[in-house]
PDB file of C-alpha atoms and ligand atoms in Angstrom:
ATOM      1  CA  UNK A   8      -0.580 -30.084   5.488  1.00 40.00           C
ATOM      2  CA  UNK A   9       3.277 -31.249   4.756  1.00 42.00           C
ATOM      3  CA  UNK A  10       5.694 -29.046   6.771  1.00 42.00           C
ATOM      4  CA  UNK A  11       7.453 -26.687   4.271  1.00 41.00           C
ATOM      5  CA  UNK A  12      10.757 -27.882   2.791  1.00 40.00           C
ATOM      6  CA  UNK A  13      13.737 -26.810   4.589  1.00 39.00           C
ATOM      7  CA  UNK A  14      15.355 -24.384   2.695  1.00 39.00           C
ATOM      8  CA  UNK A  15      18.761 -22.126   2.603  1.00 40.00           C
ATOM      9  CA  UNK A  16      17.155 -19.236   2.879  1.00 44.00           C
ATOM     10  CA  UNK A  17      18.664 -17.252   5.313  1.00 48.00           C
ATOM     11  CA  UNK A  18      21.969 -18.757   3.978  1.00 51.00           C
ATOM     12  CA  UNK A  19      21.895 -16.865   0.499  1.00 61.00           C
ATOM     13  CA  UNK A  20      20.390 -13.331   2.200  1.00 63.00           C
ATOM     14  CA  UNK A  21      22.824 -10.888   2.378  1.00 71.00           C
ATOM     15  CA  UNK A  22      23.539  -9.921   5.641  1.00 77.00           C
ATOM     16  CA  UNK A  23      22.652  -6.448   5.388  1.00 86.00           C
ATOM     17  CA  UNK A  24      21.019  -4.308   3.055  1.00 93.00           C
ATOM     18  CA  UNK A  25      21.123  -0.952   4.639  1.00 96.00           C
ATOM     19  CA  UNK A  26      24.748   0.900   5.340  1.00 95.00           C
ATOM     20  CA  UNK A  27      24.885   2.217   9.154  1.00 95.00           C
ATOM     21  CA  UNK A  28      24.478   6.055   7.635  1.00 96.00           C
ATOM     22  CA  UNK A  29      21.196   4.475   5.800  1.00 97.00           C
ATOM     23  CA  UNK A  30      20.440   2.744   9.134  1.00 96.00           C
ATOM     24  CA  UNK A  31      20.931   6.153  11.016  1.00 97.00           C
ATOM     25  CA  UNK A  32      18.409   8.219   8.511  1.00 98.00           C
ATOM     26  CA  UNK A  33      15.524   5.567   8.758  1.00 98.00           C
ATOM     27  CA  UNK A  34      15.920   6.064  12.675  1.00 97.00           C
ATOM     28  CA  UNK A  35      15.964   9.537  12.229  1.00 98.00           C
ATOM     29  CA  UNK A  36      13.078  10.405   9.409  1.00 98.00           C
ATOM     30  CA  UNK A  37      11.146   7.745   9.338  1.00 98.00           C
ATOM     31  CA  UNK A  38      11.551   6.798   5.518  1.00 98.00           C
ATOM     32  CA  UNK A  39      14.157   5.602   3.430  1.00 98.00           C
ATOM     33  CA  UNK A  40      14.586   6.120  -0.599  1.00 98.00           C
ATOM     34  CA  UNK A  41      16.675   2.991  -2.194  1.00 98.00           C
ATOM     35  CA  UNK A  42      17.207   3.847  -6.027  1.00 98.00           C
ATOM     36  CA  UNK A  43      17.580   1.230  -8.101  1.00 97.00           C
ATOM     37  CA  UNK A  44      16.256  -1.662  -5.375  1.00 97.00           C
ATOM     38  CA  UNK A  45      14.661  -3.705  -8.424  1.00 97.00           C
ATOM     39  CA  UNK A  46      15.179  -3.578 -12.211  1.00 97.00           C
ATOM     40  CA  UNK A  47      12.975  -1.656 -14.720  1.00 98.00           C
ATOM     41  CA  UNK A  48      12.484  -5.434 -16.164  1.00 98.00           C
ATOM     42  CA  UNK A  49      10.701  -6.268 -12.622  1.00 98.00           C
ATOM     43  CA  UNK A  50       8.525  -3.485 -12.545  1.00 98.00           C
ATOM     44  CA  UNK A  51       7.454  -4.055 -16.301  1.00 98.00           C
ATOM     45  CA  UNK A  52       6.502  -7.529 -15.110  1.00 98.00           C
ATOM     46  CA  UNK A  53       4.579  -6.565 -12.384  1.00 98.00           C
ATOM     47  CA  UNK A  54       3.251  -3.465 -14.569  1.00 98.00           C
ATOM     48  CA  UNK A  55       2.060  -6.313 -17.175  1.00 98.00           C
ATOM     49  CA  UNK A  56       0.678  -8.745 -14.597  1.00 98.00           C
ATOM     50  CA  UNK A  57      -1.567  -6.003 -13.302  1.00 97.00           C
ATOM     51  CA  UNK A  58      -2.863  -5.160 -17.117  1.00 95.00           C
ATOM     52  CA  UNK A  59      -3.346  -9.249 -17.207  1.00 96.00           C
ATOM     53  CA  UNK A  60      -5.579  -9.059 -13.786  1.00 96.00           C
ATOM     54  CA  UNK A  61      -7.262  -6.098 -14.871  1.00 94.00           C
ATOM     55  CA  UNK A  62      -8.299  -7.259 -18.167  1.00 92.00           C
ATOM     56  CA  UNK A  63     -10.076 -10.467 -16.274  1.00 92.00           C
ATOM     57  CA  UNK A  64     -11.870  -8.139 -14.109  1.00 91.00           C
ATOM     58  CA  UNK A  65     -15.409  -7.360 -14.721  1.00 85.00           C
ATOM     59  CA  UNK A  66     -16.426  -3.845 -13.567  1.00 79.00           C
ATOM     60  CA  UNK A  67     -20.363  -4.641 -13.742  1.00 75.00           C
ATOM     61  CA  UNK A  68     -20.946  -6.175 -10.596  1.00 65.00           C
ATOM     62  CA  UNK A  69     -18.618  -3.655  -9.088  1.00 68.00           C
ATOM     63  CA  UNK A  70     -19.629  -0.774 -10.949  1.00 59.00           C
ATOM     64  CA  UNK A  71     -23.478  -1.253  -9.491  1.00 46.00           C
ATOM     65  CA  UNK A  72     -21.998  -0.293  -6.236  1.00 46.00           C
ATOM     66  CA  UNK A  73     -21.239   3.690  -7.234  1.00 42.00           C
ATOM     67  CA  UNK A  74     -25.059   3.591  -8.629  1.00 35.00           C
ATOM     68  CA  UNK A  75     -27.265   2.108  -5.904  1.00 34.00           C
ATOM     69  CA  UNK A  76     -28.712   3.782  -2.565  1.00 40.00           C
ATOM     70  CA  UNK A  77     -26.882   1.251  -0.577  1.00 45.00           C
ATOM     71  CA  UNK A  78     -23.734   2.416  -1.786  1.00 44.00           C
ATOM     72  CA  UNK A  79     -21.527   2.510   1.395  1.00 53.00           C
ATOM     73  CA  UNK A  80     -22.777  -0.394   3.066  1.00 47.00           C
ATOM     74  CA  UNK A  81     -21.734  -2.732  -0.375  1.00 48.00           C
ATOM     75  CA  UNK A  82     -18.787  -0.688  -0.887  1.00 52.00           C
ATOM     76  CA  UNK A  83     -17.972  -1.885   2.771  1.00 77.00           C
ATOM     77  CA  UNK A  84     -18.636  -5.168   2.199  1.00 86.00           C
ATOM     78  CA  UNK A  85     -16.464  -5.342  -0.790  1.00 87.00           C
ATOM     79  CA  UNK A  86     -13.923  -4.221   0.757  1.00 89.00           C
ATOM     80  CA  UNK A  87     -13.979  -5.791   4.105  1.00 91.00           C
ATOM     81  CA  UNK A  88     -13.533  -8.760   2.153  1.00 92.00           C
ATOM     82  CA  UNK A  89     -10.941  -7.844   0.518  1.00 93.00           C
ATOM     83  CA  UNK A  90      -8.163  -8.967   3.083  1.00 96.00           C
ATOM     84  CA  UNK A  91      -7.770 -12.179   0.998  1.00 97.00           C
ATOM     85  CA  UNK A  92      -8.423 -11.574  -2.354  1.00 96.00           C
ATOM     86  CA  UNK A  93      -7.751  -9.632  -5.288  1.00 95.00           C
ATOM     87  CA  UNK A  94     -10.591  -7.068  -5.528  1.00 93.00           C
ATOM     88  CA  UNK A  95     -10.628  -3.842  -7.704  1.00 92.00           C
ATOM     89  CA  UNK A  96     -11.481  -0.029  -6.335  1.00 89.00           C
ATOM     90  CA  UNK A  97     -12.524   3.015  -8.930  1.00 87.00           C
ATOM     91  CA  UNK A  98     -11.058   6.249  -8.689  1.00 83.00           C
ATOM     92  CA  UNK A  99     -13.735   9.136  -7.141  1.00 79.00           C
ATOM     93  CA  UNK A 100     -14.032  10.650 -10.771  1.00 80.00           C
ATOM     94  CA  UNK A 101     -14.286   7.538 -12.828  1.00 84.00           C
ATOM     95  CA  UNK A 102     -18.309   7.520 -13.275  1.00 84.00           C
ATOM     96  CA  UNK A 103     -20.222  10.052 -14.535  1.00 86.00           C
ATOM     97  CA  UNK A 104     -23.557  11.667 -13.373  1.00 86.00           C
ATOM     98  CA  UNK A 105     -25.072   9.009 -15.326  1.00 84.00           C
ATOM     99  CA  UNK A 106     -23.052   6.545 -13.097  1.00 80.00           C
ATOM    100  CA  UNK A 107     -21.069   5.597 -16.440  1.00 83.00           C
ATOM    101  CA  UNK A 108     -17.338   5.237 -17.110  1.00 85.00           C
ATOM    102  CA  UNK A 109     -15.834   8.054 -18.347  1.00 85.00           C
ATOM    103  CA  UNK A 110     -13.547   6.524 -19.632  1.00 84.00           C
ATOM    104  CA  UNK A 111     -11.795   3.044 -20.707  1.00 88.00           C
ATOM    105  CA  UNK A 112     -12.190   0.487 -17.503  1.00 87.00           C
ATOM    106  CA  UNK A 113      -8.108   0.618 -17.433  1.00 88.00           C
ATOM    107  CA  UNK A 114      -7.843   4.138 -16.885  1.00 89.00           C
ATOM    108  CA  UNK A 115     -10.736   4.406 -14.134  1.00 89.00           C
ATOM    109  CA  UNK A 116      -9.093   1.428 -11.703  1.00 90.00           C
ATOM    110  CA  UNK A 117      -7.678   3.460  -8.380  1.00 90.00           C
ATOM    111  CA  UNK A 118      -6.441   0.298  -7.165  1.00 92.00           C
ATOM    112  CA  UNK A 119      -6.454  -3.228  -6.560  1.00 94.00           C
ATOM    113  CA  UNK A 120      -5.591  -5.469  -3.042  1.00 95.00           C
ATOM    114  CA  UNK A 121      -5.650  -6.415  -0.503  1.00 96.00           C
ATOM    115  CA  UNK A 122      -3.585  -9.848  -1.279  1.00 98.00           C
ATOM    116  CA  UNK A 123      -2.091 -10.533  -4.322  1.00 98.00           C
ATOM    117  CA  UNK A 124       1.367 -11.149  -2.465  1.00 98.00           C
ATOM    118  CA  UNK A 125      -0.563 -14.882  -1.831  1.00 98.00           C
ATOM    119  CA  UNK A 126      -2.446 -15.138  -4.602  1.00 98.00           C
ATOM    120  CA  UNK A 127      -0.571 -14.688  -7.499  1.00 98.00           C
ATOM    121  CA  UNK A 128       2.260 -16.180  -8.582  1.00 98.00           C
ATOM    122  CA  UNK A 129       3.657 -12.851 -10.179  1.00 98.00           C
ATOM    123  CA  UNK A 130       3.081 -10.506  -6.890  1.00 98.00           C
ATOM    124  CA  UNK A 131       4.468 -13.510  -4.572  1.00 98.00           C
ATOM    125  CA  UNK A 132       7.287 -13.983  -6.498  1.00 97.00           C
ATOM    126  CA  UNK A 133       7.773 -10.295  -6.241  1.00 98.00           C
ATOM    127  CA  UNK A 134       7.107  -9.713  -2.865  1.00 98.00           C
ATOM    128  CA  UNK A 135       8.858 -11.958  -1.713  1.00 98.00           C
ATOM    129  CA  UNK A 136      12.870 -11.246  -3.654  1.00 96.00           C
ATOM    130  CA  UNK A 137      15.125 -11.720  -0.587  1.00 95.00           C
ATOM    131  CA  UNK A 138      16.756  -8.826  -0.601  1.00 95.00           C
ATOM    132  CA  UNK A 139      13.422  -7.260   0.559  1.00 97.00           C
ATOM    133  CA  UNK A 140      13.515  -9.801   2.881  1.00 97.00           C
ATOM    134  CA  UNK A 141      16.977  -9.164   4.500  1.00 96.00           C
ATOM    135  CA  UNK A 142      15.984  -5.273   4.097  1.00 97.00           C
ATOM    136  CA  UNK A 143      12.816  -6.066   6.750  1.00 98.00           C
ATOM    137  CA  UNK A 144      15.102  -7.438   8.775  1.00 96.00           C
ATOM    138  CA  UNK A 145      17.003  -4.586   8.606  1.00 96.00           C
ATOM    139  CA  UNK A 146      14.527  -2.818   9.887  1.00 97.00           C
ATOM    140  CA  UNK A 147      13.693  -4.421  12.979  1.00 96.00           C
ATOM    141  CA  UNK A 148      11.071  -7.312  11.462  1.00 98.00           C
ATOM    142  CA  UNK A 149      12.394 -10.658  12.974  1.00 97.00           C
ATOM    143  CA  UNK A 150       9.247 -12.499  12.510  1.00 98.00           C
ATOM    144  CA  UNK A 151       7.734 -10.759   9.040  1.00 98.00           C
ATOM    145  CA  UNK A 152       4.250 -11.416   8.217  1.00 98.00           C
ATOM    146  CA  UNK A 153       3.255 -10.062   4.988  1.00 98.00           C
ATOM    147  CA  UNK A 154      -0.144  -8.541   5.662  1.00 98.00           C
ATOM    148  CA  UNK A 155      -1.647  -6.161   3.041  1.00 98.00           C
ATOM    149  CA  UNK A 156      -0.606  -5.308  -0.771  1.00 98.00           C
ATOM    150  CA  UNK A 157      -1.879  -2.783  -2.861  1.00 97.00           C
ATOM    151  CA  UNK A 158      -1.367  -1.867  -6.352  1.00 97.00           C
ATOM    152  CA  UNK A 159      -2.212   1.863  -7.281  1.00 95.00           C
ATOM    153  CA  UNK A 160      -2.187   2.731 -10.411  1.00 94.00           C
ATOM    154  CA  UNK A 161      -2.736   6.657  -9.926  1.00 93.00           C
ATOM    155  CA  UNK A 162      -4.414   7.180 -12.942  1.00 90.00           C
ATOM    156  CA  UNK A 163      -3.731  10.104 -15.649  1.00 91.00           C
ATOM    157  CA  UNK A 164      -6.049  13.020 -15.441  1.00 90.00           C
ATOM    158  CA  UNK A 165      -8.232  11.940 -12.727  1.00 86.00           C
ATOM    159  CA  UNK A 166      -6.132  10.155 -10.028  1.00 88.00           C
ATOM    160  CA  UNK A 167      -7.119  11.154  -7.023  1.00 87.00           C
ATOM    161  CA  UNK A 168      -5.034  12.555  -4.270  1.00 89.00           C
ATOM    162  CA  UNK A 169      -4.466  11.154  -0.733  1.00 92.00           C
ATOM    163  CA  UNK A 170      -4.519  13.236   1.925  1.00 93.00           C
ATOM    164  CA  UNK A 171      -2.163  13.051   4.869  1.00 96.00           C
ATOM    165  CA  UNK A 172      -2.452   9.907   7.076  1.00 96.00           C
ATOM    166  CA  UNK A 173      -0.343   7.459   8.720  1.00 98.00           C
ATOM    167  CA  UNK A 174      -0.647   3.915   7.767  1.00 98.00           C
ATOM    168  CA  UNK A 175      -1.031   2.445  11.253  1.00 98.00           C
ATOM    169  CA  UNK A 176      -4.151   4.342  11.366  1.00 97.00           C
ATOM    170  CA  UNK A 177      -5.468   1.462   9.019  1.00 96.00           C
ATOM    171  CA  UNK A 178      -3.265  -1.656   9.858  1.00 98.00           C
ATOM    172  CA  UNK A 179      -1.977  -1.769  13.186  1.00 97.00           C
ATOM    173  CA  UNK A 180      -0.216  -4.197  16.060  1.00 98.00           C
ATOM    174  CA  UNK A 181       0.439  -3.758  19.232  1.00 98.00           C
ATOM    175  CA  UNK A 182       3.506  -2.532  19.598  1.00 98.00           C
ATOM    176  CA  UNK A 183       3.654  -0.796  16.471  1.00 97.00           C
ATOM    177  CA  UNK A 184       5.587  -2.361  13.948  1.00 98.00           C
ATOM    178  CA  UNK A 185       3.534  -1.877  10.023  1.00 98.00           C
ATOM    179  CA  UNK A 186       5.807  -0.653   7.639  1.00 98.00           C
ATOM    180  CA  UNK A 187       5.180  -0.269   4.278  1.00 98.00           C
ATOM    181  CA  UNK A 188       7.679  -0.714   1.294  1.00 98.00           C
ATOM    182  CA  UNK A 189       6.430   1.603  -1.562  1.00 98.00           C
ATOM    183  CA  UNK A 190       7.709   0.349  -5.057  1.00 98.00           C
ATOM    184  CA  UNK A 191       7.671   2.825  -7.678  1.00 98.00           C
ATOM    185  CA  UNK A 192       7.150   1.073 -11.262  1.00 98.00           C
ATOM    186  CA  UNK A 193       7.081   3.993 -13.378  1.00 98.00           C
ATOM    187  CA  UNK A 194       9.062   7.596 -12.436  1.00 98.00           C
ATOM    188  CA  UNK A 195       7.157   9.502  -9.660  1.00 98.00           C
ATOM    189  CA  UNK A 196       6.961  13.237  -9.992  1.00 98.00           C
ATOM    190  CA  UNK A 197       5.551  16.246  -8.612  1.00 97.00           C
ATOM    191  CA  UNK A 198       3.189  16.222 -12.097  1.00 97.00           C
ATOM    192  CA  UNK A 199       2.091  12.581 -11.687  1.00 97.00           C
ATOM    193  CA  UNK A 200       1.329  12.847  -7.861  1.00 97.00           C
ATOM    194  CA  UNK A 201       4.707  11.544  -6.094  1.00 98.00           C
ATOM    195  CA  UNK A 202       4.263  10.679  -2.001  1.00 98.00           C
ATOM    196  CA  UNK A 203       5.151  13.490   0.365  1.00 98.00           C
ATOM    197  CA  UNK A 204       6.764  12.737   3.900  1.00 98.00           C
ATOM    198  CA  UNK A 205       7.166  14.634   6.992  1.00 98.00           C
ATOM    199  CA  UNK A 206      10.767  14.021   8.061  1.00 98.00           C
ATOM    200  CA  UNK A 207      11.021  12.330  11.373  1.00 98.00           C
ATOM    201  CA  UNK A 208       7.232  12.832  11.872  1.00 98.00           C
ATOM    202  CA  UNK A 209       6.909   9.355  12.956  1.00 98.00           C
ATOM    203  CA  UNK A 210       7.341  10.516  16.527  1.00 97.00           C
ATOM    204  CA  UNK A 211       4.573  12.435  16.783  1.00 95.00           C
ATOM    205  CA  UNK A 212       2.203   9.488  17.658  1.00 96.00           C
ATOM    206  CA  UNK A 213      -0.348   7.825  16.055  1.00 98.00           C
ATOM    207  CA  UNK A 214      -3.144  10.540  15.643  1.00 98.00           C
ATOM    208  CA  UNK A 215      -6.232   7.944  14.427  1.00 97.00           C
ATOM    209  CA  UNK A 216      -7.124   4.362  14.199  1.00 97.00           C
ATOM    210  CA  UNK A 217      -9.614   3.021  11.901  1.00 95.00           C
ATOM    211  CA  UNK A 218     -11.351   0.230  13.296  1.00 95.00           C
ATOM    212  CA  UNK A 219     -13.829  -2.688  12.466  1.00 94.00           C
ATOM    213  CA  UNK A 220     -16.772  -3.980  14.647  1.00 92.00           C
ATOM    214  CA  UNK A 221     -18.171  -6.746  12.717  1.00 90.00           C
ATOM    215  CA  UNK A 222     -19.633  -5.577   9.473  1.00 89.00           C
ATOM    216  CA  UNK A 223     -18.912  -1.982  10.607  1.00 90.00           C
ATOM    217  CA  UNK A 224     -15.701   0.611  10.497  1.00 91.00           C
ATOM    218  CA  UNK A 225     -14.714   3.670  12.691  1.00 92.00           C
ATOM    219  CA  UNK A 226     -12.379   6.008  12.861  1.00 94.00           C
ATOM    220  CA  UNK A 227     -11.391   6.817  16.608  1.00 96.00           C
ATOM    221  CA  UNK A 228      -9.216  10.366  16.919  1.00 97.00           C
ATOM    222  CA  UNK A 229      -6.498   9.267  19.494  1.00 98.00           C
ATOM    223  CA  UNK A 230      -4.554  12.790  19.483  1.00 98.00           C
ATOM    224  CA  UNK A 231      -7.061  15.750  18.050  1.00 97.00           C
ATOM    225  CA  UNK A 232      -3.641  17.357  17.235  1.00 96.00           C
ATOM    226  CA  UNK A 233      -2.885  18.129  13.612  1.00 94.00           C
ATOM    227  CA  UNK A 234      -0.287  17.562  11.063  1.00 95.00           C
ATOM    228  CA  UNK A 235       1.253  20.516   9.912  1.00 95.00           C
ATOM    229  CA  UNK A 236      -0.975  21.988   7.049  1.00 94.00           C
ATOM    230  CA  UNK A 237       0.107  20.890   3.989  1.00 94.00           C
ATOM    231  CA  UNK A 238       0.859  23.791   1.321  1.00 91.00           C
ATOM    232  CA  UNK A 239       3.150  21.642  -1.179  1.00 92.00           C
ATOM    233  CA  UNK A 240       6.473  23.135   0.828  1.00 93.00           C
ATOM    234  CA  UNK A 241       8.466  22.457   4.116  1.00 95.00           C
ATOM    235  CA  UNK A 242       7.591  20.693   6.410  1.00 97.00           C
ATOM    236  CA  UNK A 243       6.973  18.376   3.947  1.00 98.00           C
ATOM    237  CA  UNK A 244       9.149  16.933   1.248  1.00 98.00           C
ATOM    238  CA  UNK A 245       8.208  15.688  -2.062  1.00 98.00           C
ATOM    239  CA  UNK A 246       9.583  11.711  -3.132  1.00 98.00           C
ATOM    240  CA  UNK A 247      10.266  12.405  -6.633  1.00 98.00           C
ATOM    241  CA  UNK A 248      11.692   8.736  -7.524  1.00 98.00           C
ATOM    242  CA  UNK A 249      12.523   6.849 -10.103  1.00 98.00           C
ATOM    243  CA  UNK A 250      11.015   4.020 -11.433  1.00 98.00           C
ATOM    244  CA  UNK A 251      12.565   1.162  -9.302  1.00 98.00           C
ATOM    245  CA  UNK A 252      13.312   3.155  -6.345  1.00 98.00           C
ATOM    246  CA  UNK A 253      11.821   1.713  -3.142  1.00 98.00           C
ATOM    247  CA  UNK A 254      10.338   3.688  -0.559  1.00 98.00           C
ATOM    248  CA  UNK A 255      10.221   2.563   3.237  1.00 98.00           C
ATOM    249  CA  UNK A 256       7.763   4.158   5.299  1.00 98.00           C
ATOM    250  CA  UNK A 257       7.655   3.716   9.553  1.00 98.00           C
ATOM    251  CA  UNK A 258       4.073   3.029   9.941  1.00 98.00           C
ATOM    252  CA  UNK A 259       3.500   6.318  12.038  1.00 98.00           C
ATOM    253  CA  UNK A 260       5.137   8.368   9.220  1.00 98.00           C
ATOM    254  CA  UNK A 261       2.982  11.268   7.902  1.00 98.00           C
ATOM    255  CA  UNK A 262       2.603  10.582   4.225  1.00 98.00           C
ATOM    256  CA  UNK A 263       0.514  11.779   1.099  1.00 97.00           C
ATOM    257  CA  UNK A 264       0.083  12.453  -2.390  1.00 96.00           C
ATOM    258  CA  UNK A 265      -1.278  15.091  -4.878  1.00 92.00           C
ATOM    259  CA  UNK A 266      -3.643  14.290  -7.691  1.00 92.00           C
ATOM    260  CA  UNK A 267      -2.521  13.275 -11.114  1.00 94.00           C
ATOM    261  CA  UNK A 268      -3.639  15.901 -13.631  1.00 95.00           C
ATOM    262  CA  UNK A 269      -0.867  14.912 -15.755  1.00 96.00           C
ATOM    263  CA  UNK A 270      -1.163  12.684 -18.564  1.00 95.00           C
ATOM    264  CA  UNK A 271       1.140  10.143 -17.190  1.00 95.00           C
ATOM    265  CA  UNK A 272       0.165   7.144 -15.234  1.00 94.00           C
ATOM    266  CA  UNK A 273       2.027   6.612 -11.768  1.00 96.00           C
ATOM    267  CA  UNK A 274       1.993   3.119 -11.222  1.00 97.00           C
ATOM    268  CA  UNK A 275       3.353   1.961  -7.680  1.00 98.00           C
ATOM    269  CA  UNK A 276       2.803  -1.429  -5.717  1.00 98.00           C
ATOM    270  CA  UNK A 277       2.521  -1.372  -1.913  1.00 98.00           C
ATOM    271  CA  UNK A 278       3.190  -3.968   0.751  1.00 98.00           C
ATOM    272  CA  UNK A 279       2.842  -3.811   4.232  1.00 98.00           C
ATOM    273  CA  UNK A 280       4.611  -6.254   6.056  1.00 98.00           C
ATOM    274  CA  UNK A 281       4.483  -6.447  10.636  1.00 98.00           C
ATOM    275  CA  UNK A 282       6.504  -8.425  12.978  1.00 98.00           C
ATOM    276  CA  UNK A 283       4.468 -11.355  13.957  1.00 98.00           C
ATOM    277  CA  UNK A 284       5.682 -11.138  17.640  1.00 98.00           C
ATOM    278  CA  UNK A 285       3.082  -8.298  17.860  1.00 98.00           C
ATOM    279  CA  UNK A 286      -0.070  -8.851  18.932  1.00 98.00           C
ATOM    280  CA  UNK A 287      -2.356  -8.101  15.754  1.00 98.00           C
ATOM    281  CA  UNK A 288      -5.334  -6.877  17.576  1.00 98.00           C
ATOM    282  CA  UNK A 289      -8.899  -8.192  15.932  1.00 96.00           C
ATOM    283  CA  UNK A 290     -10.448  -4.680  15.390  1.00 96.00           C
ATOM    284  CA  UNK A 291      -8.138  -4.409  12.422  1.00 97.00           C
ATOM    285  CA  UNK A 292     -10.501  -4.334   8.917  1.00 95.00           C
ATOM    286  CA  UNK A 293      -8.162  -6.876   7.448  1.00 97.00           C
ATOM    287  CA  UNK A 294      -8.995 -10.237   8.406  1.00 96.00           C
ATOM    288  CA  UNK A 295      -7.628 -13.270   6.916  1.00 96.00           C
ATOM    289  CA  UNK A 296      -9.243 -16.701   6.707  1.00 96.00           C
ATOM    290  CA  UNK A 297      -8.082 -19.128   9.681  1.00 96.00           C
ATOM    291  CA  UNK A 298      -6.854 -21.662   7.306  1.00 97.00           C
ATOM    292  CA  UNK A 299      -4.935 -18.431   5.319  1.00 97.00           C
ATOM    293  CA  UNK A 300      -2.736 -16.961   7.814  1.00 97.00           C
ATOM    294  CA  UNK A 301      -0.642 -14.328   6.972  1.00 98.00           C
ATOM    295  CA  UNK A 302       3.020 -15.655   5.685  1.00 98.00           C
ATOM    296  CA  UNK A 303       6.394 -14.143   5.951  1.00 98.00           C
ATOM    297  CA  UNK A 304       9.012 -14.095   2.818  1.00 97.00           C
ATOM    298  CA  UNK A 305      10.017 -17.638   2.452  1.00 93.00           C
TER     299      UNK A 305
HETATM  300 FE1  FE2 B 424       0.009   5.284   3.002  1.00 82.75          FE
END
């Protein structure tokens, strides 16, 4: 393998990206909300790519796995393997008794990942603008590997909610240092099933940690205390964004979202990004290939 071309990089970043009161409110909640961090025209791109991927997927294979006995244990494996590829997940209501779509195969898709910051041209390119890359710096990531993407497409109708979690509690290192940055491609809103936060919650610990043994996963309860109930109020407050807006979320930030009932999409593309000077312990369920290590923005 030739040694990458030397670049200027670093030379065209700006310097900073966040303002010392932005600075101060990440330290303090946990999450930051940057309107207007990329143009409606780069979220239609992305928006289109994922109708381009989507349209080359075929559900068959996949679909078999919501009909058969062995249901978990292929779900698993598809999605164990997913750390390096571009593999396709059904919302909970997309099949009927019958184990048929209810509807069209674009409007049943929960989400796609785990890697399409590699391995497309239209995600990397994306992913890896360098003002997100000066804005992980920003936040403390001197040595950013770009682990995990997701697109979610939180369907109309029937996308499903998640409940409250931390991210860490699915990708973590050692010291902590996942934090995801939450694109929003269309506008978010309370009807369409817009994230939630718990302000400054991220010092409450991390609570649980899914793990992998092989072919296996657990999840261990590290602190049996819980978040505060959620009733769609205080404590928690709703991220009603724009399209564009970027979210950042500390990786031990308590974070959620309602179902869609609405008959808007909510379209939003995930990437999780840690500081390769952590240790990046092997229990995690996303592996990448030897020869595929994880790469940071250049
Ligand atoms: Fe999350």
């Amino acid at each position: 393998m030739t040694a990458p071309a030397v670049t200027a990089l670093d030379d065209t970043l700006p310097l900073s990206v966040l303002s010392p009161g932005q600075r101060a409110t990440w330290e303090r909640d946990g999450f930051l909300v940057l309107e207007d961090f990329v143009s409606a025209e780069a979220c239609d791109s992305l928006i289109h790519r994922s109708v381009e991927l989507l349209d080359a997927f075929d559900p068959g294979s996949v679909q078999s796995i919501f009909s058969t006995k062995n249901q978990s244990r292929t779900t698993d494996s598809y999605f164990l393997g997913s750390g390096y590829d571009i593999r396709f997940f059904f919302e909970e209501e997309a099949f009927d008794e019958a184990g048929r779509l209810r509807q069209d195969k674009a409007l049943s898709i929960n989400k796609f990942g785990h890697a399409q910051h590699d391995l497309d041209p239209v995600f990397s390119a994306f992913s890896r603008q360098p003002r997100l890359a000066a804005l992980a710096r920003d936040v403390g990531l001197a040595e950013p590997r770009l682990m995990q993407s997701m697109y979610i497409f939180k369907q109309p109708f029937i996308g499903g909610e998640v409940v409250c979690h931390q991210d860490s509690t699915f990708l973590y290192t050692e010291p902590m240092t996942v934090t995801g940055f939450w694109f929003a491609l269309q506008d978010a809103t309370l009807e369409n099933g817009c994230l939630w936060a718990l302000p400054g919650g991220h010092r409450l610990g991390l609570k649980k940690l899914f793990r992998r043994d092989g072919d296996t996963v657990r999840m261990d309860v590290l602190d049996e205390t819980p978040f505060p109930d959620f009733a769609g109020k205080a404590p928690y407050v709703p991220l009603e964004v724009r399209k564009g807006t970027l979210v950042v979320l500390h990786g031990l930030l308590p974070h959620l979202s309602g179902p869609n009932r609405s008959p808007f999409s909510r379209h939003a593309y995930t990437l999780h990004v840690v500081d390769g000077r952590a240790d990046y312990p092997a229990d995690n369920w996303l592996r990448r290939p030897d020869a595929h290590p994880a790469r940071g923005f250049d």
